[in-house]
Amino acid sequence: MNTKLGTLYGVSLGPGDPGLITRRAWQLLSGPGHWTYPVRKKNSDSYALDIALRAGLELPAEHSELHFPMTHDAEILARYWLAAAQTVLAILQRGEDVLFLVEGDASTYSTFGHLQRSVRALQPEVTVEVVPGVSSFHAAAARSGEPLADVDDTIAIVPAGYGIAQIERMLSDFDTLVLLKVKPLLDDIIDLLRRRDLLDQGWFIEKAGAPEERMVHDLSSLQGQKVNYLSLLIIKNPGRQRNEMQRGCRKKKDSIDE
């Protein structure tokens, strides 16, 4: 008799505040599932696991760390994704559910998307459920006291690694710009905002919701500072030129009236 496959869950935990864990995530983590969580190297700390433990949840006897190194080398990453998928699939094939702990939201710049695809490449019939969560930029906006968008505002959410030229173009195209993983380019971004007279229109948030959270509105004070990898910028551009509205959307300048 074949054992029924377990279900793979992507359990979003929010960006760091245990109070932002959803009831669905809490229900799953309080149940019998096998916890898995990402680490950068073997036996290192897991930020996602730390959120769950700070919430008062107990690490079950059945748990496994999955190693995802910090590298852009596709060949190296492929080996580690395959190893993680094989580990997860072996658990699922025993009939156990696997709960993969995710900081933030599992659908947004998350390792879970890669894991899900890798497991299904090995066994397509695996059932997957994604438990949505609070993203870091939503928590950061709440902490800043400023809305991400109002009425018909436009928003762009991008990794800062696309570069200064791309960031400058988006400042002209969007009312709110959320830049993730700003650490490597922070000084260059501050210089750009100073040149665009937008320094007072930004908020820097580091480790939103965690005990070490830091929020800075005086962006010039960050010049030359070292910041955490888990940091972002929310930038407003209130003087952006907009086009005329048409049926709830703004007309393009070159549109022809019929």
CSV table of C-alpha atoms in Angstrom, one decimal:
chain,number,residue,atom,x,y,z
A,1,MET,CA,0.0,0.0,0.0
A,2,ASN,CA,1.4,3.4,-1.1
A,3,THR,CA,1.8,6.0,1.6
A,4,LYS,CA,-0.1,9.2,0.8
A,5,LEU,CA,2.2,12.1,0.2
A,6,GLY,CA,2.4,14.8,2.8
A,7,THR,CA,1.7,18.5,1.9
A,8,LEU,CA,4.4,21.1,1.5
A,9,TYR,CA,3.5,24.4,3.2
A,10,GLY,CA,5.2,27.7,2.7
A,11,VAL,CA,4.5,29.3,6.1
A,12,SER,CA,4.9,33.0,6.1
A,13,LEU,CA,5.9,34.5,9.4
A,14,GLY,CA,6.0,38.2,8.6
A,15,PRO,CA,9.1,40.4,8.8
A,16,GLY,CA,10.1,40.0,12.4
A,17,ASP,CA,7.3,40.9,14.8
A,18,PRO,CA,5.8,37.6,16.2
A,19,GLY,CA,2.5,39.5,16.6
A,20,LEU,CA,2.2,39.6,12.8
A,21,ILE,CA,2.1,35.8,12.4
A,22,THR,CA,-1.3,34.9,11.0
A,23,ARG,CA,-3.8,32.5,12.7
A,24,ARG,CA,-3.4,30.1,9.8
A,25,ALA,CA,0.4,30.0,10.2
A,26,TRP,CA,0.1,29.6,14.0
A,27,GLN,CA,-2.4,26.7,13.5
A,28,LEU,CA,0.0,24.9,11.3
A,29,LEU,CA,3.1,25.5,13.4
A,30,SER,CA,1.2,24.3,16.5
A,31,GLY,CA,0.4,21.0,14.7
A,32,PRO,CA,2.3,17.9,13.8
A,33,GLY,CA,4.2,19.0,10.7
A,34,HIS,CA,7.9,18.6,10.1
A,35,TRP,CA,9.6,22.1,10.3
A,36,THR,CA,12.2,23.1,7.8
A,37,TYR,CA,13.9,26.4,7.7
A,38,PRO,CA,16.6,28.2,5.6
A,39,VAL,CA,20.2,28.8,6.7
A,40,ARG,CA,23.0,30.4,4.8
A,41,LYS,CA,25.5,27.8,6.1
A,42,LYS,CA,25.3,24.7,8.1
A,43,ASN,CA,24.4,25.2,11.8
A,44,SER,CA,24.1,28.9,11.4
A,45,ASP,CA,21.1,31.0,12.7
A,46,SER,CA,17.8,31.1,10.8
A,47,TYR,CA,16.0,34.4,10.9
A,48,ALA,CA,12.7,32.7,10.0
A,49,LEU,CA,13.1,30.2,12.8
A,50,ASP,CA,14.0,33.0,15.3
A,51,ILE,CA,10.7,34.7,14.5
A,52,ALA,CA,8.8,31.5,15.4
A,53,LEU,CA,10.7,30.8,18.6
A,54,ARG,CA,10.3,34.4,19.8
A,55,ALA,CA,6.6,33.9,19.3
A,56,GLY,CA,6.7,31.2,21.9
A,57,LEU,CA,6.3,28.3,19.5
A,58,GLU,CA,8.4,25.3,20.4
A,59,LEU,CA,10.8,23.7,17.9
A,60,PRO,CA,9.4,20.2,17.3
A,61,ALA,CA,11.6,17.1,17.5
A,62,GLU,CA,11.1,16.7,13.7
A,63,HIS,CA,12.9,19.6,12.1
A,64,SER,CA,15.6,20.1,9.4
A,65,GLU,CA,17.6,23.0,8.3
A,66,LEU,CA,18.0,23.6,4.6
A,67,HIS,CA,21.2,25.2,3.3
A,68,PHE,CA,20.8,28.0,0.8
A,69,PRO,CA,24.2,29.7,0.4
A,70,MET,CA,24.5,33.4,-0.4
A,71,THR,CA,25.8,33.2,-4.0
A,72,HIS,CA,24.8,34.2,-7.5
A,73,ASP,CA,26.6,31.2,-9.1
A,74,ALA,CA,23.8,29.3,-10.9
A,75,GLU,CA,25.6,26.0,-10.9
A,76,ILE,CA,26.3,26.1,-7.1
A,77,LEU,CA,22.7,27.2,-6.4
A,78,ALA,CA,21.3,24.4,-8.5
A,79,ARG,CA,23.1,21.8,-6.4
A,80,TYR,CA,21.8,23.2,-3.2
A,81,TRP,CA,18.3,23.6,-4.5
A,82,LEU,CA,18.3,19.9,-5.6
A,83,ALA,CA,19.6,18.8,-2.2
A,84,ALA,CA,17.0,20.8,-0.4
A,85,ALA,CA,14.2,19.4,-2.6
A,86,GLN,CA,15.4,15.8,-2.1
A,87,THR,CA,15.4,16.3,1.7
A,88,VAL,CA,11.9,17.7,1.6
A,89,LEU,CA,10.6,15.1,-0.8
A,90,ALA,CA,11.9,12.2,1.4
A,91,ILE,CA,9.9,13.6,4.3
A,92,LEU,CA,6.7,14.1,2.2
A,93,GLN,CA,7.0,10.5,0.9
A,94,ARG,CA,6.8,9.3,4.5
A,95,GLY,CA,3.4,10.9,4.6
A,96,GLU,CA,4.5,13.8,6.8
A,97,ASP,CA,3.6,17.4,6.1
A,98,VAL,CA,6.5,19.8,5.6
A,99,LEU,CA,6.3,23.3,7.0
A,100,PHE,CA,8.9,25.6,5.4
A,101,LEU,CA,9.3,28.7,7.6
A,102,VAL,CA,9.6,31.9,5.6
A,103,GLU,CA,10.3,35.4,6.9
A,104,GLY,CA,8.0,38.0,5.3
A,105,ASP,CA,5.7,36.6,2.7
A,106,ALA,CA,6.3,33.3,0.9
A,107,SER,CA,5.2,34.7,-2.5
A,108,THR,CA,7.5,37.8,-2.4
A,109,TYR,CA,11.2,37.4,-3.1
A,110,SER,CA,11.2,34.2,-1.1
A,111,THR,CA,13.3,31.0,-1.2
A,112,PHE,CA,10.1,29.1,-1.0
A,113,GLY,CA,9.3,29.7,-4.7
A,114,HIS,CA,12.5,28.0,-5.7
A,115,LEU,CA,12.0,25.1,-3.3
A,116,GLN,CA,8.4,24.6,-4.5
A,117,ARG,CA,9.5,24.4,-8.1
A,118,SER,CA,12.4,22.1,-7.3
A,119,VAL,CA,10.2,19.6,-5.3
A,120,ARG,CA,7.6,19.5,-8.0
A,121,ALA,CA,10.2,18.9,-10.7
A,122,LEU,CA,11.1,15.7,-8.8
A,123,GLN,CA,7.4,14.7,-8.1
A,124,PRO,CA,4.8,16.9,-9.8
A,125,GLU,CA,1.8,15.6,-7.8
A,126,VAL,CA,3.1,17.1,-4.5
A,127,THR,CA,0.4,19.3,-3.0
A,128,VAL,CA,1.6,22.8,-2.0
A,129,GLU,CA,-0.1,25.4,0.1
A,130,VAL,CA,1.3,28.9,0.5
A,131,VAL,CA,0.3,30.7,3.7
A,132,PRO,CA,0.4,34.5,3.0
A,133,GLY,CA,2.0,36.8,5.4
A,134,VAL,CA,2.9,40.4,6.1
A,135,SER,CA,5.7,41.6,3.8
A,136,SER,CA,8.6,43.7,5.1
A,137,PHE,CA,7.6,46.8,3.0
A,138,HIS,CA,4.0,46.7,4.4
A,139,ALA,CA,5.3,46.5,7.9
A,140,ALA,CA,7.8,49.3,7.2
A,141,ALA,CA,5.2,51.6,5.7
A,142,ALA,CA,3.0,51.0,8.8
A,143,ARG,CA,5.9,51.9,11.1
A,144,SER,CA,6.7,55.1,9.0
A,145,GLY,CA,3.1,56.3,9.4
A,146,GLU,CA,2.9,57.0,5.7
A,147,PRO,CA,0.7,55.1,3.3
A,148,LEU,CA,2.4,53.2,0.5
A,149,ALA,CA,-0.3,54.4,-2.0
A,150,ASP,CA,-3.2,56.8,-1.9
A,151,VAL,CA,-6.1,57.1,-4.3
A,152,ASP,CA,-4.5,56.4,-7.7
A,153,ASP,CA,-0.8,56.4,-6.7
A,154,THR,CA,1.5,54.1,-8.5
A,155,ILE,CA,4.1,51.9,-6.7
A,156,ALA,CA,7.2,50.0,-7.7
A,157,ILE,CA,8.8,47.4,-5.5
A,158,VAL,CA,12.3,46.4,-6.8
A,159,PRO,CA,15.7,45.2,-5.5
A,160,ALA,CA,18.1,48.1,-5.4
A,161,GLY,CA,20.6,46.0,-7.3
A,162,TYR,CA,19.1,47.0,-10.6
A,163,GLY,CA,21.3,50.1,-10.3
A,164,ILE,CA,21.2,53.9,-9.9
A,165,ALA,CA,20.2,54.6,-13.5
A,166,GLN,CA,17.1,52.3,-13.2
A,167,ILE,CA,16.2,53.7,-9.8
A,168,GLU,CA,16.3,57.3,-11.3
A,169,ARG,CA,14.0,56.3,-14.1
A,170,MET,CA,11.5,54.7,-11.7
A,171,LEU,CA,11.5,57.9,-9.6
A,172,SER,CA,10.0,59.7,-12.5
A,173,ASP,CA,7.5,56.9,-13.3
A,174,PHE,CA,6.1,56.0,-9.8
A,175,ASP,CA,4.7,57.9,-6.8
A,176,THR,CA,6.2,55.5,-4.3
A,177,LEU,CA,9.4,53.5,-4.8
A,178,VAL,CA,10.2,50.7,-2.5
A,179,LEU,CA,13.9,49.6,-2.7
A,180,LEU,CA,14.8,46.3,-1.2
A,181,LYS,CA,18.3,45.1,-0.2
A,182,VAL,CA,19.7,48.5,-0.3
A,183,LYS,CA,22.9,47.8,1.6
A,184,PRO,CA,25.4,47.7,-1.3
A,185,LEU,CA,24.1,50.9,-3.0
A,186,LEU,CA,22.9,52.9,0.0
A,187,ASP,CA,25.5,55.8,-0.4
A,188,ASP,CA,24.8,56.0,-4.1
A,189,ILE,CA,21.0,56.1,-3.6
A,190,ILE,CA,21.4,58.9,-1.0
A,191,ASP,CA,23.5,60.9,-3.5
A,192,LEU,CA,20.7,60.4,-6.1
A,193,LEU,CA,18.0,61.5,-3.7
A,194,ARG,CA,20.0,64.5,-2.7
A,195,ARG,CA,20.4,65.5,-6.3
A,196,ARG,CA,16.7,65.0,-6.9
A,197,ASP,CA,15.8,67.0,-3.8
A,198,LEU,CA,14.0,64.0,-2.3
A,199,LEU,CA,16.1,63.3,0.8
A,200,ASP,CA,13.2,64.4,3.1
A,201,GLN,CA,10.8,62.1,1.2
A,202,GLY,CA,12.3,58.8,2.2
A,203,TRP,CA,12.4,56.4,5.1
A,204,PHE,CA,15.0,53.8,5.8
A,205,ILE,CA,13.9,50.7,7.8
A,206,GLU,CA,16.2,47.9,9.0
A,207,LYS,CA,14.9,44.6,10.2
A,208,ALA,CA,11.2,45.8,10.4
A,209,GLY,CA,9.4,44.4,13.4
A,210,ALA,CA,12.4,42.7,14.9
A,211,PRO,CA,13.8,43.7,18.4
A,212,GLU,CA,16.7,45.4,16.5
A,213,GLU,CA,14.4,47.4,14.2
A,214,ARG,CA,15.8,50.7,13.2
A,215,MET,CA,13.9,53.4,11.3
A,216,VAL,CA,15.7,56.6,10.0
A,217,HIS,CA,14.0,59.5,8.3
A,218,ASP,CA,17.1,61.7,8.1
A,219,LEU,CA,18.7,59.7,5.2
A,220,SER,CA,21.8,61.9,5.0
A,221,SER,CA,22.8,60.6,8.4
A,222,LEU,CA,23.2,57.1,6.9
A,223,GLN,CA,25.9,58.2,4.5
A,224,GLY,CA,29.0,56.0,5.0
A,225,GLN,CA,27.2,53.7,7.6
A,226,LYS,CA,27.1,50.0,7.5
A,227,VAL,CA,23.5,48.6,7.5
A,228,ASN,CA,21.9,45.2,7.8
A,229,TYR,CA,21.2,43.1,4.7
A,230,LEU,CA,17.5,43.1,5.8
A,231,SER,CA,17.0,46.8,5.1
A,232,LEU,CA,14.9,48.8,2.6
A,233,LEU,CA,14.0,52.3,1.6
A,234,ILE,CA,10.6,53.8,0.9
A,235,ILE,CA,10.8,56.9,-1.2
A,236,LYS,CA,7.9,59.3,-2.1
A,237,ASN,CA,8.0,61.6,-5.1
A,238,PRO,CA,5.2,64.1,-4.5
A,239,GLY,CA,6.2,66.4,-7.3
A,240,ARG,CA,6.1,63.7,-10.0
A,241,GLN,CA,4.3,64.9,-13.2
A,242,ARG,CA,1.2,62.9,-13.8
A,243,ASN,CA,-1.1,62.4,-16.8
A,244,GLU,CA,-4.8,63.1,-17.1
A,245,MET,CA,-7.2,60.5,-15.7
A,246,GLN,CA,-9.4,58.4,-18.0
A,247,ARG,CA,-12.0,56.0,-16.6
A,248,GLY,CA,-10.0,55.7,-13.4
A,249,CYS,CA,-6.6,55.5,-15.1
A,250,ARG,CA,-4.4,58.3,-16.2
A,251,LYS,CA,-4.4,59.2,-19.9
A,252,LYS,CA,-1.2,58.9,-21.8
A,253,LYS,CA,0.0,62.3,-23.1
A,254,ASP,CA,-0.2,61.1,-26.7
A,255,SER,CA,-3.7,59.7,-26.4
A,256,ILE,CA,-6.2,60.9,-29.1
A,257,ASP,CA,-9.7,61.9,-28.0
A,258,GLU,CA,-12.3,60.1,-30.0
